[in-house]
Coordinates of C-alpha atoms in Angstrom, one line a residue:
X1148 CA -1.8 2.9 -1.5
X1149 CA 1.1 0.7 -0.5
X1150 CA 0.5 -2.0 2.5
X1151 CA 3.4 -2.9 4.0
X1152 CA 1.6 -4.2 7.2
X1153 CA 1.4 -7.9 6.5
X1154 CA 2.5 -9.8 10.2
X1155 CA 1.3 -8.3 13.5
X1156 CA 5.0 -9.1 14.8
X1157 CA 6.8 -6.9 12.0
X1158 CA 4.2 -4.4 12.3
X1159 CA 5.0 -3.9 16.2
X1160 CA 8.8 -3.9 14.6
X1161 CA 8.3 -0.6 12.9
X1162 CA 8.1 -3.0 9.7
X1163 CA 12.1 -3.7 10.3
X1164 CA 12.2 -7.7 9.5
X1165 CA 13.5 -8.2 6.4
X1166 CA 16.8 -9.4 8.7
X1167 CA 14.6 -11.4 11.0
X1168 CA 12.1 -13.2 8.9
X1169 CA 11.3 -15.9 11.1
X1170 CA 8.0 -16.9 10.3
X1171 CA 5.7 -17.5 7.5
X1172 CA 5.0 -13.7 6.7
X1173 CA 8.4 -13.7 5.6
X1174 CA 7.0 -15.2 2.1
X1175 CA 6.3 -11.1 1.7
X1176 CA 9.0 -10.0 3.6
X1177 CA 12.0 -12.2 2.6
X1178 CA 11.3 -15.2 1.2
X1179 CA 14.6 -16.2 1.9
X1180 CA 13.8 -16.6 5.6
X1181 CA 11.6 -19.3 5.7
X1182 CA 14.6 -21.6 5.5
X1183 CA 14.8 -21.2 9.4
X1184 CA 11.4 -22.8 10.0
X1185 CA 11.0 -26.7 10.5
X1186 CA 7.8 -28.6 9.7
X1187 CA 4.5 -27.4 8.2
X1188 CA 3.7 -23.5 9.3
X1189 CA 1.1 -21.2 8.7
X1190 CA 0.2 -17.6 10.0
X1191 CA -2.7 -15.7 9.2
X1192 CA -4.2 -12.7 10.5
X1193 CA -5.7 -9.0 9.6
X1194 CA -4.3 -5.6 9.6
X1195 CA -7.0 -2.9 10.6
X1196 CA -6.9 0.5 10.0
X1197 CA -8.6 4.4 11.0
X1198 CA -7.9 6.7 8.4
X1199 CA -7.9 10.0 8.3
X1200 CA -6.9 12.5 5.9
X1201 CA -7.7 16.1 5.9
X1202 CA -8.4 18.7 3.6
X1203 CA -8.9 22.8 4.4
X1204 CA -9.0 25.1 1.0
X1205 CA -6.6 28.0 0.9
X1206 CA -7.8 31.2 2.4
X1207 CA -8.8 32.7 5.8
X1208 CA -11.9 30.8 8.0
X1209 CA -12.0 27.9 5.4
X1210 CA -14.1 24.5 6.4
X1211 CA -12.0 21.3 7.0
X1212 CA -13.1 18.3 4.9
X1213 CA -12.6 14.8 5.6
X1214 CA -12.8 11.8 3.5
X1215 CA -16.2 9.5 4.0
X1216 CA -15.2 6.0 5.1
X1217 CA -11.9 6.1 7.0
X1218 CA -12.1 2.3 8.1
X1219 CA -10.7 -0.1 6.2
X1220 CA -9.0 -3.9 6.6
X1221 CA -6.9 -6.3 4.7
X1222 CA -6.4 -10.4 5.3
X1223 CA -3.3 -12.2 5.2
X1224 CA -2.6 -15.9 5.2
X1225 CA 1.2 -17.1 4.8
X1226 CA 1.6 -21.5 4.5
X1227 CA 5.3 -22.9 4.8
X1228 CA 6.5 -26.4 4.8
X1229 CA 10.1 -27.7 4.9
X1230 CA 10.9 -31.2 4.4
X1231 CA 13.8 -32.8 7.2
X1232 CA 15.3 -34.3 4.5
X1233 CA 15.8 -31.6 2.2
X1234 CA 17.4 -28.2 2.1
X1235 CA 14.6 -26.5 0.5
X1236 CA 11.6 -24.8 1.9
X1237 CA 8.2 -24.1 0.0
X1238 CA 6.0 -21.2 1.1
X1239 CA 2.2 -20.0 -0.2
X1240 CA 0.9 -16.9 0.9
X1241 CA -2.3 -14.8 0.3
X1242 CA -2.4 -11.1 0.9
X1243 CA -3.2 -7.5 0.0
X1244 CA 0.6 -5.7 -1.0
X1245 CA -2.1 -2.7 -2.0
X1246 CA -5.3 -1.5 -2.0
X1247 CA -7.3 1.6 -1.3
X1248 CA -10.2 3.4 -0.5
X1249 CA -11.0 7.3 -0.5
X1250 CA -14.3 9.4 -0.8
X1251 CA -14.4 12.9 -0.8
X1252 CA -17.5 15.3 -0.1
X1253 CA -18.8 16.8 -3.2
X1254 CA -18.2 20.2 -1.6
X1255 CA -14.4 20.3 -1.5
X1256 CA -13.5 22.7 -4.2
X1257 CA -11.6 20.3 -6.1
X1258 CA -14.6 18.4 -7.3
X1259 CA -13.5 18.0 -11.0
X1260 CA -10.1 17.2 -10.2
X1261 CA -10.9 13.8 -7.8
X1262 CA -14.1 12.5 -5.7
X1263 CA -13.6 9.1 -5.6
X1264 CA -10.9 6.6 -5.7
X1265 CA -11.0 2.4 -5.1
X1266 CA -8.3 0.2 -5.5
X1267 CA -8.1 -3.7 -4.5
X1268 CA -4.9 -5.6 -5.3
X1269 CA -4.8 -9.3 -4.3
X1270 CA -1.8 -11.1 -4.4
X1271 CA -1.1 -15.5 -4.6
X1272 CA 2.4 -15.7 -3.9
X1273 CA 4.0 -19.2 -4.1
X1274 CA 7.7 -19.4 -3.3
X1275 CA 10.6 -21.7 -3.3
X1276 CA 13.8 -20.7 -0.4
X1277 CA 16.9 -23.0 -0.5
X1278 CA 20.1 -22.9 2.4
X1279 CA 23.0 -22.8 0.5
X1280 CA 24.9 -23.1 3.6
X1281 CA 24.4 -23.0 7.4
X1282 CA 23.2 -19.0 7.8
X1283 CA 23.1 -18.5 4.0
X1284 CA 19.7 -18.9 2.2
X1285 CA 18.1 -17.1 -1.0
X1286 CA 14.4 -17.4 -2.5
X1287 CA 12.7 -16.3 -5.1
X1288 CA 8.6 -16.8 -6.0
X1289 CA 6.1 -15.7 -8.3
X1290 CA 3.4 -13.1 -7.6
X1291 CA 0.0 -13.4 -9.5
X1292 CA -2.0 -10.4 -9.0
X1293 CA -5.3 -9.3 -9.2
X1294 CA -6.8 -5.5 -9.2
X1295 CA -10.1 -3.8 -9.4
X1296 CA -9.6 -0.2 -10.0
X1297 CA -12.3 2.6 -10.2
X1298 CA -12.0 6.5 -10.3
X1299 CA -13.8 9.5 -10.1
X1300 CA -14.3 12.9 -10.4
X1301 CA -17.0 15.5 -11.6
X1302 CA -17.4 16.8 -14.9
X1303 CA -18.8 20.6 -13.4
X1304 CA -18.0 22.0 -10.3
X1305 CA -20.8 21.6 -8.3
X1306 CA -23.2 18.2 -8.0
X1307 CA -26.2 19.7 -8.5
X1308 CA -28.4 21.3 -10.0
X1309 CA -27.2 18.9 -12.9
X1310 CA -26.2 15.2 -12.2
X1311 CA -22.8 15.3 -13.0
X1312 CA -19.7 12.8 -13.3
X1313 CA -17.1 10.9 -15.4
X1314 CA -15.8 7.3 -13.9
X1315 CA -14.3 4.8 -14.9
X1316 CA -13.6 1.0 -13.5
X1317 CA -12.0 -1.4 -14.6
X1318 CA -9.7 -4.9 -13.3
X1319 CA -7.3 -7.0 -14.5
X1320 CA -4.8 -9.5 -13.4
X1321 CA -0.5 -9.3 -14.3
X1322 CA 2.4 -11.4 -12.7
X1323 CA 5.8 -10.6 -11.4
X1324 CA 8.1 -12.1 -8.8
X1325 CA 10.0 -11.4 -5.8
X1326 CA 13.1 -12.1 -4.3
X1327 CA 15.3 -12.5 -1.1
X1328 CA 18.4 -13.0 0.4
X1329 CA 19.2 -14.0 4.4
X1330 CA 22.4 -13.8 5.7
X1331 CA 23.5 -14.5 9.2
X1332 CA 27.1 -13.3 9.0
X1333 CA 27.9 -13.5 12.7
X1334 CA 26.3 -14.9 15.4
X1335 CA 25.0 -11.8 16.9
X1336 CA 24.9 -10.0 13.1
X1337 CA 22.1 -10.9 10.1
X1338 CA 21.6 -8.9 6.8
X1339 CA 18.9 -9.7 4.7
X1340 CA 17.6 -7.9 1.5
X1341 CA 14.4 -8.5 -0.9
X1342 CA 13.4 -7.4 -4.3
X1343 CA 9.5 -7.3 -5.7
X1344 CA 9.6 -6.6 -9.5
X1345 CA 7.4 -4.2 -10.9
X1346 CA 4.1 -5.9 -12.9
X1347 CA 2.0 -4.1 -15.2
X1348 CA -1.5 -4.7 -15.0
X1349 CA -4.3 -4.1 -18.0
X1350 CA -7.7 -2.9 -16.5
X1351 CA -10.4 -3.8 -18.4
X1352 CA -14.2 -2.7 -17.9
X1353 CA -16.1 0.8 -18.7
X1354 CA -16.2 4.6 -18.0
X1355 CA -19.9 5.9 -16.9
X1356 CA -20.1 9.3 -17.9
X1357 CA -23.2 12.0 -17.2
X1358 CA -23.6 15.7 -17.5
X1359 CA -27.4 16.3 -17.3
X1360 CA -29.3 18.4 -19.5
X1361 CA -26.3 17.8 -21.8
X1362 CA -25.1 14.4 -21.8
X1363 CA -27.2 11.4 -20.7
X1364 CA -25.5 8.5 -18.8
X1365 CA -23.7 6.8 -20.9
X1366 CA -21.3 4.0 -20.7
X1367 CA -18.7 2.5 -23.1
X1368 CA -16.0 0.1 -22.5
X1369 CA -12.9 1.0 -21.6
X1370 CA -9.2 -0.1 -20.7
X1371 CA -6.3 1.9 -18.6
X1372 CA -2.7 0.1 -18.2
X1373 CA -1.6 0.7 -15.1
X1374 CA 1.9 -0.3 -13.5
X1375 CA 2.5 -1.1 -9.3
X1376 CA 6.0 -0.5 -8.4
X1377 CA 9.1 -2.4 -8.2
X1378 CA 10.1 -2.1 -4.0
X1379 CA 13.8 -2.8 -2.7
X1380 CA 14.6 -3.1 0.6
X1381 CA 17.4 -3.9 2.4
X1382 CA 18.3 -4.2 6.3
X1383 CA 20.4 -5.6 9.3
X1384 CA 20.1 -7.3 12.4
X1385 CA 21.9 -6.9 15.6
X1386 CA 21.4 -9.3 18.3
X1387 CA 23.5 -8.7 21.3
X1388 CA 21.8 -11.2 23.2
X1389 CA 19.5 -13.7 22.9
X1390 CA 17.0 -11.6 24.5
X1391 CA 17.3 -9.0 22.1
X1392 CA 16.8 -7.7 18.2
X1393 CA 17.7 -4.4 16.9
X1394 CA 17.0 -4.1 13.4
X1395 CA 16.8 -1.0 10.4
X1396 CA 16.0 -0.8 7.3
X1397 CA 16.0 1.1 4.0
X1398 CA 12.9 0.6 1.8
X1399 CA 12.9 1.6 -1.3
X1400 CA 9.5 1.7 -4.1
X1401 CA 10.0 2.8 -7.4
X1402 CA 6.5 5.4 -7.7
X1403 CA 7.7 6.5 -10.8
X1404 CA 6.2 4.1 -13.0
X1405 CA 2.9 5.9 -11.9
X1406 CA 3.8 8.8 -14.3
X1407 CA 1.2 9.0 -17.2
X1408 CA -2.1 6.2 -17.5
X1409 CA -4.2 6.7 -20.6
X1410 CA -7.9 5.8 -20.5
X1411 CA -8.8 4.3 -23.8
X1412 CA -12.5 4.4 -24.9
X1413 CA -13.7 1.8 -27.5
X1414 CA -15.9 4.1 -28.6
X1415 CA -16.5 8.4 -29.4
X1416 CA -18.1 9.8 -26.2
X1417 CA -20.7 12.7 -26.3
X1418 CA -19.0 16.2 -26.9
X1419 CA -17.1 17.4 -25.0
X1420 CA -15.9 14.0 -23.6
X1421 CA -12.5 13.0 -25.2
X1422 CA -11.9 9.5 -26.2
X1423 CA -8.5 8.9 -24.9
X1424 CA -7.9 10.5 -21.5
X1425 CA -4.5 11.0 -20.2
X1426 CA -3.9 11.1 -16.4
X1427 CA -0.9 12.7 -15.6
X1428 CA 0.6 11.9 -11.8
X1429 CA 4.1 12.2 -12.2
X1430 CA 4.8 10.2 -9.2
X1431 CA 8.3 10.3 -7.6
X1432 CA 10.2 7.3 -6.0
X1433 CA 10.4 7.2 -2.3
X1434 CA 12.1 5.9 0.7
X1435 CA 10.6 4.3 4.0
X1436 CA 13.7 3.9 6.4
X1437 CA 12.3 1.6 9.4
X1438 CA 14.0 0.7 13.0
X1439 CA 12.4 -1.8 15.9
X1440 CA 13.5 -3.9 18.7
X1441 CA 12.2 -6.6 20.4
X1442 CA 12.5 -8.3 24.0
X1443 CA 12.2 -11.6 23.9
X1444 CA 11.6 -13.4 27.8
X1445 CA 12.1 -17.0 28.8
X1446 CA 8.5 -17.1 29.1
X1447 CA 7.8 -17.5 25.2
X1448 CA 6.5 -13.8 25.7
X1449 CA 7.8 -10.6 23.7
X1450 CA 7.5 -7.0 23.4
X1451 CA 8.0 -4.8 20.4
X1452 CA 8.3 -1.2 19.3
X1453 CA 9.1 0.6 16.4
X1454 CA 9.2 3.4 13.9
X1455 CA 9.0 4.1 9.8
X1456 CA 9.5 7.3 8.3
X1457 CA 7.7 7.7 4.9
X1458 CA 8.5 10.1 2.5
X1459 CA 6.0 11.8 -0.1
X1460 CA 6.1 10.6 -3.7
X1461 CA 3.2 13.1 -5.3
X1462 CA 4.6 16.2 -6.3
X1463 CA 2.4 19.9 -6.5
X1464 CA 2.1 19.9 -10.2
X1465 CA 0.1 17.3 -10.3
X1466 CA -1.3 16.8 -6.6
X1467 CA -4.0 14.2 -6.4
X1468 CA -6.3 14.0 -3.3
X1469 CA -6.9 10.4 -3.8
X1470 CA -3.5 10.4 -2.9
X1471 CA -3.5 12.8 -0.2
X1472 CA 0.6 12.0 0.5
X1473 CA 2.9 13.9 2.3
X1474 CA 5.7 12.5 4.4
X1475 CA 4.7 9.9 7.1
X1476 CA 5.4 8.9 10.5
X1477 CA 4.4 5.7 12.0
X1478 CA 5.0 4.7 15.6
X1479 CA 4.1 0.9 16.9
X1480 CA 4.4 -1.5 19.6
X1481 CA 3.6 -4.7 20.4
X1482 CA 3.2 -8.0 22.5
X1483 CA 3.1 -11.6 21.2
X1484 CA 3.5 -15.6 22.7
X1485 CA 5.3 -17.9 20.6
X1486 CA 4.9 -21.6 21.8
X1487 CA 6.1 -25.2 20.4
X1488 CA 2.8 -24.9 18.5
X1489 CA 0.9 -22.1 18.9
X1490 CA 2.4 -18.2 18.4
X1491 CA -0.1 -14.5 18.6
X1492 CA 0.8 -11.3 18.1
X1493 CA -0.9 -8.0 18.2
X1494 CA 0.3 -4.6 17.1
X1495 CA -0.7 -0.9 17.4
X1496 CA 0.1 1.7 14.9
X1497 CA 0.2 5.3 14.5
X1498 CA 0.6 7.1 11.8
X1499 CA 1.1 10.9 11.7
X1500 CA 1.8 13.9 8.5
X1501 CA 2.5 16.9 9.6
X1502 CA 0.3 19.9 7.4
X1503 CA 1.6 20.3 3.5
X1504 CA 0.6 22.7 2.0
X1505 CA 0.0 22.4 -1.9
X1506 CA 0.4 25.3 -4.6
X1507 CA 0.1 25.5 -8.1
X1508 CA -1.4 22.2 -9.0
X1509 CA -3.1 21.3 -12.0
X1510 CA -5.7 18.7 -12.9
X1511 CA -3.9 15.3 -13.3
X1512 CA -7.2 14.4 -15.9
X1513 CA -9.8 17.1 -17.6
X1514 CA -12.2 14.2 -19.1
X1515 CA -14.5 17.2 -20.1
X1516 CA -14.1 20.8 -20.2
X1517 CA -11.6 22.5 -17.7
X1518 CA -13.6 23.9 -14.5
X1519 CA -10.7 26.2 -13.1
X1520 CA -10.4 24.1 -10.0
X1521 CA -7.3 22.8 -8.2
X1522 CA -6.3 20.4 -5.7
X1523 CA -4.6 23.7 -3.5
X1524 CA -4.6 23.7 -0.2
X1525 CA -3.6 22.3 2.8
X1526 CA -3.5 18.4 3.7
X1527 CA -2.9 17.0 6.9
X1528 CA -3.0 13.0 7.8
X1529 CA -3.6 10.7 10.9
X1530 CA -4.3 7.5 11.8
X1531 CA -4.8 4.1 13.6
X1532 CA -4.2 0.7 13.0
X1533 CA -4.6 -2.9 15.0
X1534 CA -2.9 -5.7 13.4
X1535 CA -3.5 -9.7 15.0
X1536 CA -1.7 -12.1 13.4
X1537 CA -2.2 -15.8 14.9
X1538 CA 0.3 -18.9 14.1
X1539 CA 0.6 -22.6 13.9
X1540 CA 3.2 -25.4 13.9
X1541 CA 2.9 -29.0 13.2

């Protein structure tokens, strides 16, 4: 569900540029960085992506499911301006930090624990960096969020011969902030680090509920609190020429906070319907450690690769398919021109989980009455992502 994809350059960096941060995406990355850029700046550009989970039931000559939609895109746009006169920089940027989309056949076996799962997370993100000394800058900004959740899953185990399903949808906005520090402690030697706070969110809208002969559709509003993660991440760059930058990094987001939502109805649903619906996920934090380099030419040209490793944050208990997690590889490279006014870069991603497979779950939500089915099985993952980011200077 995270998105940490927000600059074509970064993403050809394996993500490792919290330490580098030398363009207007670093108002995600490191808002501290945009105290190395001069003039009015602005960067915008779209991350792209082929997703592709996988799903086989236990058991001998099993059929392999796959979700519905597996393309998907986000938008960025990142605006910097630093005054000559001043030691201050001022940043705006526009982007998707989250967001998801996953639709499973009705046929999977796990039908009343998950089918369906949207989530859009919009973020305005003004921020203010200051240099408190040649190579030393912090900033700090506000992030005002906005999400549209819905989820999904059957009420029986099969769709028919009875229309069947309990949903609910719902969107809200909440505010944190984020953080950076950018440190360039030798010539050849940076560090950098960045904090996002965790914000809590209050969804608002309804639950749709049917269970034909039994129940007719009904719906009643509804609200679910739901909190996205605090994420830390620290890192260092090594430059041992001009015409070179090494960089790793440790990232750090807190999943814990998605341990328990409860779904409030305003209202007594038909029997057997409950009112207030727990969902239990009992999410675990997670690291992302990243590395990339880049080869930079007298040209203005540059070449990129890198590499994240992502470990899995969903535990067996309570294994979601909307979720689908498991630890994550990611492999990228990249090209990109930067000019006096004009920069592009383009990146390529892979991503790759090796097979888990999941025993002894139960249902993270039983909305009706329990059908016997789990989320068992195994999961595998793959996928495919273009990112183009395009720049100006004035």
């Amino acid at each position: 569900m995270r998105l940490p994809c927000q600059d074509a350059f970064a993403t050809a960096r394996g993500e490792a540029f919290v330490a580098t941060a030398d363009n207007p995406s670093a108002i995600y990355y490191n808002p501290a960085g945009i105290s190395q850029l001069d003039g009015l700046n602005a960067r915008f550009g779209a991350y792209s992506i082929y997703m592709n989970p996988r799903y086989t039931p236990p058991g001998a000559n099993q059929n392999t499911f796959e979700i519905e939609n597996k393309l998907a895109a986000a938008p960025q746009v990142f605006v910097t301006y630093s005054p000559h006169e001043l030691p201050l920089s001022f940043g705006l940027g526009a982007y998707a930090p989250f967001g998801a989309e996953v639709a499973w056949p009705q046929d999977t076996g796990f039908r009343t624990i998950a089918t369906e799962a949207r989530v859009t997370y919009l973020t305005l993100n003004p921020v203010l960096a200051v240099e408190l000394a040649p190579g030393l800058s912090i900033g700090a900004g506000a992030t005002v969020n906005y999400g549209d959740i819905t989820l999904e899953q059957g009420l029986l185990r099969t769709e028919r011969p009875f229309d069947n399903q309990f949903k609910f949808s719902g969107d809200g906005w909440s505010v944190g902030s984020n953080l950076g520090l950018l440190w360039k402690i030798h010539e050849k030697v940076s560090v950098g680090g960045s904090l996002r706070t965790a914000s809590r969110m209050t969804a608002e809208g309804q639950t749709d509920m049917e269970q034909q002969p039994i129940i007719q559709r009904t719906k009643i509003d509804a609200e679910a609190e739901f909190e996205f993660p605090l994420i830390a991440i620290a890192g260092i760059s090594f430059r041992p020429t001009p015409a070179w930058n090494i960089e790793f990094n440790a990232d750090y987001t807190d999943w814990s906070c998605f341990d328990e939502v409860l779904i409030t109805q305003r209202t007594q649903p038909p029997f057997p319907v409950a009112r207030d619906i727990p969902v239990t996920l009992q999410w675990q934090a997670s690291w992302m450690y990243k590395a990339g380099v880049t080869r930079y030419f007298q040209s203005g040209w540059h070449l990129s690769a890198g590499y994240a490793f992502n470990e899995n944050s969903v535990p067996d208990d309570y294994y979601t398919p909307l979720a689908a997690d498991m630890d994550r590889h990611f492999f990228s490279a990249g090209a990109g021109y930067k000019g006096k006014n004009v920069a592009f870069d383009i990146a390529y991603q892979f991503g790759y989980g090796p097979d888990r497979v999941v025993t002894g779950s139960r249902p993270s939500s039983t909305p009706g009455r329990f059908s016997g089915q789990s989320a068992d099985g195994t999961y595998e993952f793959t996928s495919h992502a273009v990112m183009v980011t395009f720049g100006l200077s004035f």
